[in-house]
PDB file of C-alpha atoms in Angstrom:
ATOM      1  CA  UNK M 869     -24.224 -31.335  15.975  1.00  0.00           C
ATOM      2  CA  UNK M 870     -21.163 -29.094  17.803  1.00  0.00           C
ATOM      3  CA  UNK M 871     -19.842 -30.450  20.849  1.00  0.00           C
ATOM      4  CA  UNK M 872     -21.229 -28.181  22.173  1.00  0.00           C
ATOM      5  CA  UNK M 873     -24.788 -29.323  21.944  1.00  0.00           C
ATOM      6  CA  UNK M 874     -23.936 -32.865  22.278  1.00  0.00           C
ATOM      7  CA  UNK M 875     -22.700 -31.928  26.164  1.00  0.00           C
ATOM      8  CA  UNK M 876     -25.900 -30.128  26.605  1.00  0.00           C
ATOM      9  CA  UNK M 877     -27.991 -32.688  24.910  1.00  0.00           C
ATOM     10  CA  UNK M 878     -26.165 -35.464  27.494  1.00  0.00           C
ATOM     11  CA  UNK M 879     -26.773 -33.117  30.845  1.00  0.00           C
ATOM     12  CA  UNK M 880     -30.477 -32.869  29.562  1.00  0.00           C
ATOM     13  CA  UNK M 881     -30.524 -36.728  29.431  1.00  0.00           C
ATOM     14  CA  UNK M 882     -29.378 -37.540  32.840  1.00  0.00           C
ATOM     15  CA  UNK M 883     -31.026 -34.375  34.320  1.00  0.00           C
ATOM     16  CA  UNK M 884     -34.216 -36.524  33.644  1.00  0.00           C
ATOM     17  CA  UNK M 885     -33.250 -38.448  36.865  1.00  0.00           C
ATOM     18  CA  UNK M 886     -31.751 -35.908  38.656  1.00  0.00           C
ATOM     19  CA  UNK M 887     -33.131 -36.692  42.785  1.00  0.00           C
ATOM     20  CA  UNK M 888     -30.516 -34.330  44.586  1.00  0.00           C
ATOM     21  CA  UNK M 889     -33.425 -32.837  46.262  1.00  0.00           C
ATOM     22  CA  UNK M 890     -37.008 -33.257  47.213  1.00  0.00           C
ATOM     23  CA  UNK M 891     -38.272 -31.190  44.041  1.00  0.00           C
ATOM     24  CA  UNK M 892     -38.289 -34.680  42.310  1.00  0.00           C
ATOM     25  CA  UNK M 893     -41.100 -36.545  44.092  1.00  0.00           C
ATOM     26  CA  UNK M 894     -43.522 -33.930  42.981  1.00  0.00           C
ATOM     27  CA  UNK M 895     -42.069 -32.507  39.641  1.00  0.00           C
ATOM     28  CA  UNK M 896     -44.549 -33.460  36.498  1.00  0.00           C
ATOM     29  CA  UNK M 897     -41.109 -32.758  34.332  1.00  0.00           C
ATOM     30  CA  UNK M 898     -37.549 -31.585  34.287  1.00  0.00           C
ATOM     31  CA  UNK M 899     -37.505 -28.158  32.914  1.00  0.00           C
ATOM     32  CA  UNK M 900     -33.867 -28.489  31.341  1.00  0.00           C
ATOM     33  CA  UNK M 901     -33.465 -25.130  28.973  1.00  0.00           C
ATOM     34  CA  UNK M 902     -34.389 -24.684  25.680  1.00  0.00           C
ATOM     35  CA  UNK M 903     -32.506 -22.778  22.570  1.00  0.00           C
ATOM     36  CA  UNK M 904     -29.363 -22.502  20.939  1.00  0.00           C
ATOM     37  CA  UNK M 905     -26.411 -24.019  22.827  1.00  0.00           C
ATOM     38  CA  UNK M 906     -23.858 -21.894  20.840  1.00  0.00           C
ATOM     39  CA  UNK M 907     -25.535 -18.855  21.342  1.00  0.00           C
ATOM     40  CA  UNK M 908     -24.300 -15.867  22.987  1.00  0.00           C
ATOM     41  CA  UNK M 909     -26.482 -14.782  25.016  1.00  0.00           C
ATOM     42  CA  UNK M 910     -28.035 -16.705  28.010  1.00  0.00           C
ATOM     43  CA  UNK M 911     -31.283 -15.618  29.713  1.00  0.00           C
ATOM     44  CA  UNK M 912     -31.620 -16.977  33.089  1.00  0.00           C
ATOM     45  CA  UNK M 913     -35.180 -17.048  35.236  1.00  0.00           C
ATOM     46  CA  UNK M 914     -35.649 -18.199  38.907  1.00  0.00           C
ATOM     47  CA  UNK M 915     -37.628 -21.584  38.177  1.00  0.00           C
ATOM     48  CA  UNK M 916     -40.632 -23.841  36.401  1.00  0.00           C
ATOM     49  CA  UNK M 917     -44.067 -22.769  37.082  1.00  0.00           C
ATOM     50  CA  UNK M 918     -47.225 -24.851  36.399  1.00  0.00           C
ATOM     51  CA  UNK M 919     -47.387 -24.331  32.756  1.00  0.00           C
ATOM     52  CA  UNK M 920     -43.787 -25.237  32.320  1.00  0.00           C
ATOM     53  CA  UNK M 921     -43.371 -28.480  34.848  1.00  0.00           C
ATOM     54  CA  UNK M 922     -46.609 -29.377  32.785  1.00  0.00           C
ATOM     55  CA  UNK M 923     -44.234 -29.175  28.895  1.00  0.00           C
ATOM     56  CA  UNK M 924     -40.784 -29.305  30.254  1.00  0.00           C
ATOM     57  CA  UNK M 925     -40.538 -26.149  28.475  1.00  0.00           C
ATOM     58  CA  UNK M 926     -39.171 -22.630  30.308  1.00  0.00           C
ATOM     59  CA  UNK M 927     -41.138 -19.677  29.910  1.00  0.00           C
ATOM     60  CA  UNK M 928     -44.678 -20.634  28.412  1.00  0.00           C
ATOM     61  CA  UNK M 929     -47.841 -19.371  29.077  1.00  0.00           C
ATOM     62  CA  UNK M 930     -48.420 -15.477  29.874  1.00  0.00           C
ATOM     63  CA  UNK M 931     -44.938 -15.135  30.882  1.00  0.00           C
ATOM     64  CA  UNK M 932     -43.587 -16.941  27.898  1.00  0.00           C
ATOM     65  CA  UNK M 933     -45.914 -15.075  25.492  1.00  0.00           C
ATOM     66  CA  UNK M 934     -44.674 -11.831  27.397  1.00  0.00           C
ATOM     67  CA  UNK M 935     -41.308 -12.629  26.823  1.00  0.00           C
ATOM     68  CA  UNK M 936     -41.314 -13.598  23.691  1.00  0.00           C
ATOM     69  CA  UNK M 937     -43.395 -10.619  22.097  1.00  0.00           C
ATOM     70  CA  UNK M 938     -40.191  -8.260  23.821  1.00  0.00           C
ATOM     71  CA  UNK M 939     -37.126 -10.459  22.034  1.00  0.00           C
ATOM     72  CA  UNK M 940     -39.390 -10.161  18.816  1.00  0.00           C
ATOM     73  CA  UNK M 941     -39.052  -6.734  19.327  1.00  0.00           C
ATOM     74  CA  UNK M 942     -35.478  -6.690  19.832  1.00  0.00           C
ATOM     75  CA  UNK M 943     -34.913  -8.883  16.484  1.00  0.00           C
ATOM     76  CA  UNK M 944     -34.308 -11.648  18.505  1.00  0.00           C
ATOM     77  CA  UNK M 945     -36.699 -15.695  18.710  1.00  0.00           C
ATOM     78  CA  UNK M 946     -35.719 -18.247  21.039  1.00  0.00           C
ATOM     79  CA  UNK M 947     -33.715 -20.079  18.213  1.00  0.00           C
ATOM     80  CA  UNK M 948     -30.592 -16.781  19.069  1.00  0.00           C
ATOM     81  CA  UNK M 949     -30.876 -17.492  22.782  1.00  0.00           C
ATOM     82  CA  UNK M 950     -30.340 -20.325  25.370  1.00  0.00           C
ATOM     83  CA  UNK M 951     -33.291 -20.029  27.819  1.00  0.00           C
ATOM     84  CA  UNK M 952     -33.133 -21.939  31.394  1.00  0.00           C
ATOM     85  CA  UNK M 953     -33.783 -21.418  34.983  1.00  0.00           C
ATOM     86  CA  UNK M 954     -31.810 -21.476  38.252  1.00  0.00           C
ATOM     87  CA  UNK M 955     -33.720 -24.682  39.326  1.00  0.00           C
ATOM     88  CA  UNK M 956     -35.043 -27.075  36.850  1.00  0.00           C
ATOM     89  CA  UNK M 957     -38.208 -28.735  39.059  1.00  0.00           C
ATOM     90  CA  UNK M 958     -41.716 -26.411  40.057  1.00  0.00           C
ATOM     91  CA  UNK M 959     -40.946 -25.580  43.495  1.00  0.00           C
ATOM     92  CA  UNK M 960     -44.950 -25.968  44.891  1.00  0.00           C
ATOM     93  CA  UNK M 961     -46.849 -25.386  48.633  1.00  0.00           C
ATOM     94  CA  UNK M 962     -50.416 -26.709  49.381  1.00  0.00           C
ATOM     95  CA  UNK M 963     -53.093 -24.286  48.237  1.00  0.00           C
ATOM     96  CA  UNK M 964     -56.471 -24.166  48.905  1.00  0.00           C
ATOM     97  CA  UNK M 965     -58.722 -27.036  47.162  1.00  0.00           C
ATOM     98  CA  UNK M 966     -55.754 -29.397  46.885  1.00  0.00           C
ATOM     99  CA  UNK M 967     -54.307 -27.150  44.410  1.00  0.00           C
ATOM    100  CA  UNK M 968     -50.768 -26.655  44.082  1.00  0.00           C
ATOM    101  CA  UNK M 969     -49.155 -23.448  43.811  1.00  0.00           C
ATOM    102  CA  UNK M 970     -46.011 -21.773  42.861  1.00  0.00           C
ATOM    103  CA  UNK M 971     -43.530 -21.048  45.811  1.00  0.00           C
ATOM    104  CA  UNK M 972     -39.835 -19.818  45.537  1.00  0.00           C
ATOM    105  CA  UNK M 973     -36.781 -22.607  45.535  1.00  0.00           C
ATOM    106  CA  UNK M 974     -35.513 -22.992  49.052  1.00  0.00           C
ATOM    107  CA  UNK M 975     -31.606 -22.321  49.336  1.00  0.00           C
ATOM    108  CA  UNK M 976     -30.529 -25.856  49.486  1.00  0.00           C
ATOM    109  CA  UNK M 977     -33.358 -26.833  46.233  1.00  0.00           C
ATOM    110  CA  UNK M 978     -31.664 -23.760  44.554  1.00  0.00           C
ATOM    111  CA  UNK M 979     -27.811 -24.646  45.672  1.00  0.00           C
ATOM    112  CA  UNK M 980     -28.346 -27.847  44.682  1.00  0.00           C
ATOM    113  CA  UNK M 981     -29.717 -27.407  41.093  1.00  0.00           C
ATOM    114  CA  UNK M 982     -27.006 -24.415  40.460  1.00  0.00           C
ATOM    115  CA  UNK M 983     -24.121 -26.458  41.075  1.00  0.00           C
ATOM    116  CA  UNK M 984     -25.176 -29.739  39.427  1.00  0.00           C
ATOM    117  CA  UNK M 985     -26.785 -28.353  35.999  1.00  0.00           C
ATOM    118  CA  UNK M 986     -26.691 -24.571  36.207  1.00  0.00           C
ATOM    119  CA  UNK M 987     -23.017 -23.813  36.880  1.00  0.00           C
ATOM    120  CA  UNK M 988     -22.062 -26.837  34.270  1.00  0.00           C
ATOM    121  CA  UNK M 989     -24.509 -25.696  31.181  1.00  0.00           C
ATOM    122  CA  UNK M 990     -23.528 -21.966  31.971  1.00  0.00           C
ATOM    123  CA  UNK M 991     -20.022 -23.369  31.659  1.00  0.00           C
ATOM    124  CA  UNK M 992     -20.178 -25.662  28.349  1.00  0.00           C
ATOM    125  CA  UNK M 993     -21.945 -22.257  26.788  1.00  0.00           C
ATOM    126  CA  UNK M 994     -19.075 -20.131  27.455  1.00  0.00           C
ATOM    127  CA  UNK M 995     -21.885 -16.913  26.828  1.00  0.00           C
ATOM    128  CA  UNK M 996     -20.534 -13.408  26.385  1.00  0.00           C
ATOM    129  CA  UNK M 997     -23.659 -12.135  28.080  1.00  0.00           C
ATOM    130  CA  UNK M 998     -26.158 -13.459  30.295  1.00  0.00           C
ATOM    131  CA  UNK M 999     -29.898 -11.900  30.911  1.00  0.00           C
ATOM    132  CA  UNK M1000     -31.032 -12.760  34.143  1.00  0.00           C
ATOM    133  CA  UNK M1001     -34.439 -12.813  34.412  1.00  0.00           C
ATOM    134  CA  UNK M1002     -36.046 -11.345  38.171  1.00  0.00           C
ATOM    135  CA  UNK M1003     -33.812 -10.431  41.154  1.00  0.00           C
ATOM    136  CA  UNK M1004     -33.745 -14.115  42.346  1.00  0.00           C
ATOM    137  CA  UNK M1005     -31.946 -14.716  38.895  1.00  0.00           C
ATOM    138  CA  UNK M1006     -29.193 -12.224  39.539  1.00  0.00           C
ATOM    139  CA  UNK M1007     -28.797 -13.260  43.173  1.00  0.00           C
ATOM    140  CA  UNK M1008     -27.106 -16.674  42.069  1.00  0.00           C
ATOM    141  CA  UNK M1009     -25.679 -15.311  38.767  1.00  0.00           C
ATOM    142  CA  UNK M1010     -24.828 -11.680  39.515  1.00  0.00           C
ATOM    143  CA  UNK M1011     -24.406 -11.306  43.234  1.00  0.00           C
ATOM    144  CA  UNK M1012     -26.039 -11.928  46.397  1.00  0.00           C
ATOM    145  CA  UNK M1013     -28.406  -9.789  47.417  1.00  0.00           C
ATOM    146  CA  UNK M1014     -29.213  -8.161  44.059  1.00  0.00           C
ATOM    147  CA  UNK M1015     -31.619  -4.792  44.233  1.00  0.00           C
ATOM    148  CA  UNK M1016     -33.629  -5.691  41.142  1.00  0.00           C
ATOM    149  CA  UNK M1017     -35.197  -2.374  41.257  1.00  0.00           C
ATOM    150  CA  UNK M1018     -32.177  -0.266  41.685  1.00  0.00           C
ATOM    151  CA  UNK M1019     -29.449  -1.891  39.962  1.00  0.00           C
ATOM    152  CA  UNK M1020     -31.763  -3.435  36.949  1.00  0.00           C
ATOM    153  CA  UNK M1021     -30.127  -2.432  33.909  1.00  0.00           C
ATOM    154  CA  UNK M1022     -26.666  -2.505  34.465  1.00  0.00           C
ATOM    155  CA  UNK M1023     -23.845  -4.777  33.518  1.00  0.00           C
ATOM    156  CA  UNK M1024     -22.047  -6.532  36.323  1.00  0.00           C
ATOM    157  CA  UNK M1025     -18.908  -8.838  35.432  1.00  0.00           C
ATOM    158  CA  UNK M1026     -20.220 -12.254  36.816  1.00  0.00           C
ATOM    159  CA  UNK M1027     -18.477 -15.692  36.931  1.00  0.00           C
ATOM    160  CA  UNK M1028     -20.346 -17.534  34.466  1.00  0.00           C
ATOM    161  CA  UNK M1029     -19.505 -14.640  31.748  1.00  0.00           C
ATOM    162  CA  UNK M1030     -17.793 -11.575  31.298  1.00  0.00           C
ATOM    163  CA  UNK M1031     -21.415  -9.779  31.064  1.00  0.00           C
ATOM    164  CA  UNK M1032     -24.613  -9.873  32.962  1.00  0.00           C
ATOM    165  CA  UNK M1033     -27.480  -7.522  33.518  1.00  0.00           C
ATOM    166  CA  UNK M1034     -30.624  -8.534  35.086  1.00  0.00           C
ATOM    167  CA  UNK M1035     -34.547  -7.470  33.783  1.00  0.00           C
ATOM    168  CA  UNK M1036     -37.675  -7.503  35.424  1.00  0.00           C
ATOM    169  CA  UNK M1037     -39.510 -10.697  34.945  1.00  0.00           C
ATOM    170  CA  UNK M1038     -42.615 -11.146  32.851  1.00  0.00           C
ATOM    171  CA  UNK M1039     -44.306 -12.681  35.448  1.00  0.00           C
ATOM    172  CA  UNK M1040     -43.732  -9.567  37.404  1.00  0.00           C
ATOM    173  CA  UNK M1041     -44.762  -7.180  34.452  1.00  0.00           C
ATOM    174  CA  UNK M1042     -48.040  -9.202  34.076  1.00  0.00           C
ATOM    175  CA  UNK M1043     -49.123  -8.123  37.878  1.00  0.00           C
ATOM    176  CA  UNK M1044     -48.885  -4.623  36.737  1.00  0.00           C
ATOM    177  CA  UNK M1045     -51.833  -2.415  34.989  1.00  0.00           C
ATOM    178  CA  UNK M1046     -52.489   0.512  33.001  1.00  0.00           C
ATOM    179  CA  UNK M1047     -49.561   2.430  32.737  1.00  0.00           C
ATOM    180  CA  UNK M1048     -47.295   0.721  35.338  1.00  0.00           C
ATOM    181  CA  UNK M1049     -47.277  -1.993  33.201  1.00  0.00           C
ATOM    182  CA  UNK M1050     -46.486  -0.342  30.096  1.00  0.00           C
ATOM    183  CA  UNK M1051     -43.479   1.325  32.070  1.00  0.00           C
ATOM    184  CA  UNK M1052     -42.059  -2.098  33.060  1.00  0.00           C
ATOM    185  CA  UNK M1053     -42.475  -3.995  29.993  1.00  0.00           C
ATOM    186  CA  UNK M1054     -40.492  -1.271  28.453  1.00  0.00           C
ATOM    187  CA  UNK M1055     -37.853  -1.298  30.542  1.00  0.00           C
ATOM    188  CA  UNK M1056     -38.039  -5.470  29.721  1.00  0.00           C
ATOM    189  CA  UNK M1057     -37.574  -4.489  25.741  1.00  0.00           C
ATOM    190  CA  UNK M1058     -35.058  -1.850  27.229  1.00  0.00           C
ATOM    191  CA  UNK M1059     -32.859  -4.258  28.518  1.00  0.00           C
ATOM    192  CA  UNK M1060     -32.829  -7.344  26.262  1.00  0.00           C
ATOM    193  CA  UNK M1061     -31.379  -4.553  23.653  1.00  0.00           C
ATOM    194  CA  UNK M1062     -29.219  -3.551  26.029  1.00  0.00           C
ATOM    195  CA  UNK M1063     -28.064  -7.366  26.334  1.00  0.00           C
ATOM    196  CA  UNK M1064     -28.245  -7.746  22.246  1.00  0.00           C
ATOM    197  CA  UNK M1065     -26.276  -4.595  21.525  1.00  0.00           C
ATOM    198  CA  UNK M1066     -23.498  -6.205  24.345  1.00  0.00           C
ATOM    199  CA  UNK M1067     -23.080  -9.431  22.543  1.00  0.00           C
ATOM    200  CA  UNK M1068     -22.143  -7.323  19.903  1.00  0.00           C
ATOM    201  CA  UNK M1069     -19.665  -5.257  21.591  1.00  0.00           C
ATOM    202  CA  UNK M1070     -18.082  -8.442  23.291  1.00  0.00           C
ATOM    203  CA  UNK M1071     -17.847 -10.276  20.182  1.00  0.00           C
ATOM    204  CA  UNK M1072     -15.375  -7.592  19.094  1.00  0.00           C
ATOM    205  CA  UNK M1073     -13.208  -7.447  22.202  1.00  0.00           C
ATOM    206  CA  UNK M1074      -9.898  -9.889  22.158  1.00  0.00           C
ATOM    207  CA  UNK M1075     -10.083 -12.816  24.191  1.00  0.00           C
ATOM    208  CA  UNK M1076      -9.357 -12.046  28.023  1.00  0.00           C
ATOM    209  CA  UNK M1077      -6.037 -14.018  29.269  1.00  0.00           C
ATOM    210  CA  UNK M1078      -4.495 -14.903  32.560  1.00  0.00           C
ATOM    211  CA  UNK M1079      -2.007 -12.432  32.057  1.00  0.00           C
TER     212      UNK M1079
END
């Protein structure tokens, strides 16, 4: 094991406790990240949903089957990629029958979770590129107040690497149809290459200096 993935293996342990913020008391588990801690490339998603607070795991079900069908495509499995969210507890609201359903992280949930275990596992990966995953992604990663639609795509220099480039998210591509759908999910394929063929570049590159 590097040291790498013993750091990451340690901030997984004691995220398991983690109670900076109310997402704790009704979390079923602590979606840490998943992957390869010495990988390259980091993709980045907004939070759990039921599926993954359910397995701890980030992006299963539709989303995760989604997303994994358009690395394929790009040559890539989870084992070449670190996977993890900008909050790492299922934000939820009251739905009808007693149901609970998905909401978006607050500011303070989302500030919280980004500078306790975001900011440090970005750090201790040291990526050359990250994928963000949905304009809530690039907001923390990228910039604030990311234009997903507009400015998907591109590569911004962000503080956690010397790369990022944000994608629609599956979860977004799933609520399309018919050819709408088959638009965005290319665009998904589209940019994970785009993120691939960057690594690639930046691996090249000399190390950037202070001077």
């Amino acid at each position: 094991m590097t040291e790498v993935e013993e750091r990451i293996e340690d901030m997984r342990y004691e995220a398991q406790d983690c109670q900076l913020c109310g997402l704790c008391e009704t979390r079923t588990n602590v979606v840490f990240g998943e992957g390869n801690p010495n990988a390259p490339l980091v993709l980045v998603g907004e939070g759990p949903g039921e599926n993954e607070d359910r397995t701890g795991r980030p992006f299963v079900g539709r989303a995760g089957e989604l997303l994994n069908e358009c690395l394929l495509e790009c040559g890539i499995t989870r084992k070449h990629v670190f996977i993890t969210n900008v909050v790492r507890c299922r934000p939820t609201a009251p739905g009808d029958n007693g149901k609970l359903l998905n909401r978006p992280p607050t500011t303070d949930e989302a500030e919280a979770c980004v500078r306790a275990w975001l900011e440090p596992i970005l750090s201790t990966i040291d990526p050359k590129v990250i994928l963000c995953l949905g304009g809530p992604s690039a907001n923390w990663v990228i910039k604030k107040g990311f234009k997903i639609m507009a400015e998907r795509g591109k590569f911004f220099e962000s503080r956690y690497a010397p790369y990022a480039i944000a994608a629609l998210h599956p979860a977004y591509i799933l609520r399309q149809q018919g050819e709408a759908y088959d638009q965005a999910r290319a665009t998904l394929i589209a940019d994970i290459e785009a993120a691939r063929k960057k690594v690639i570049e930046a691996r090249k590159e000399p190390p950037r200096t202070l001077f």
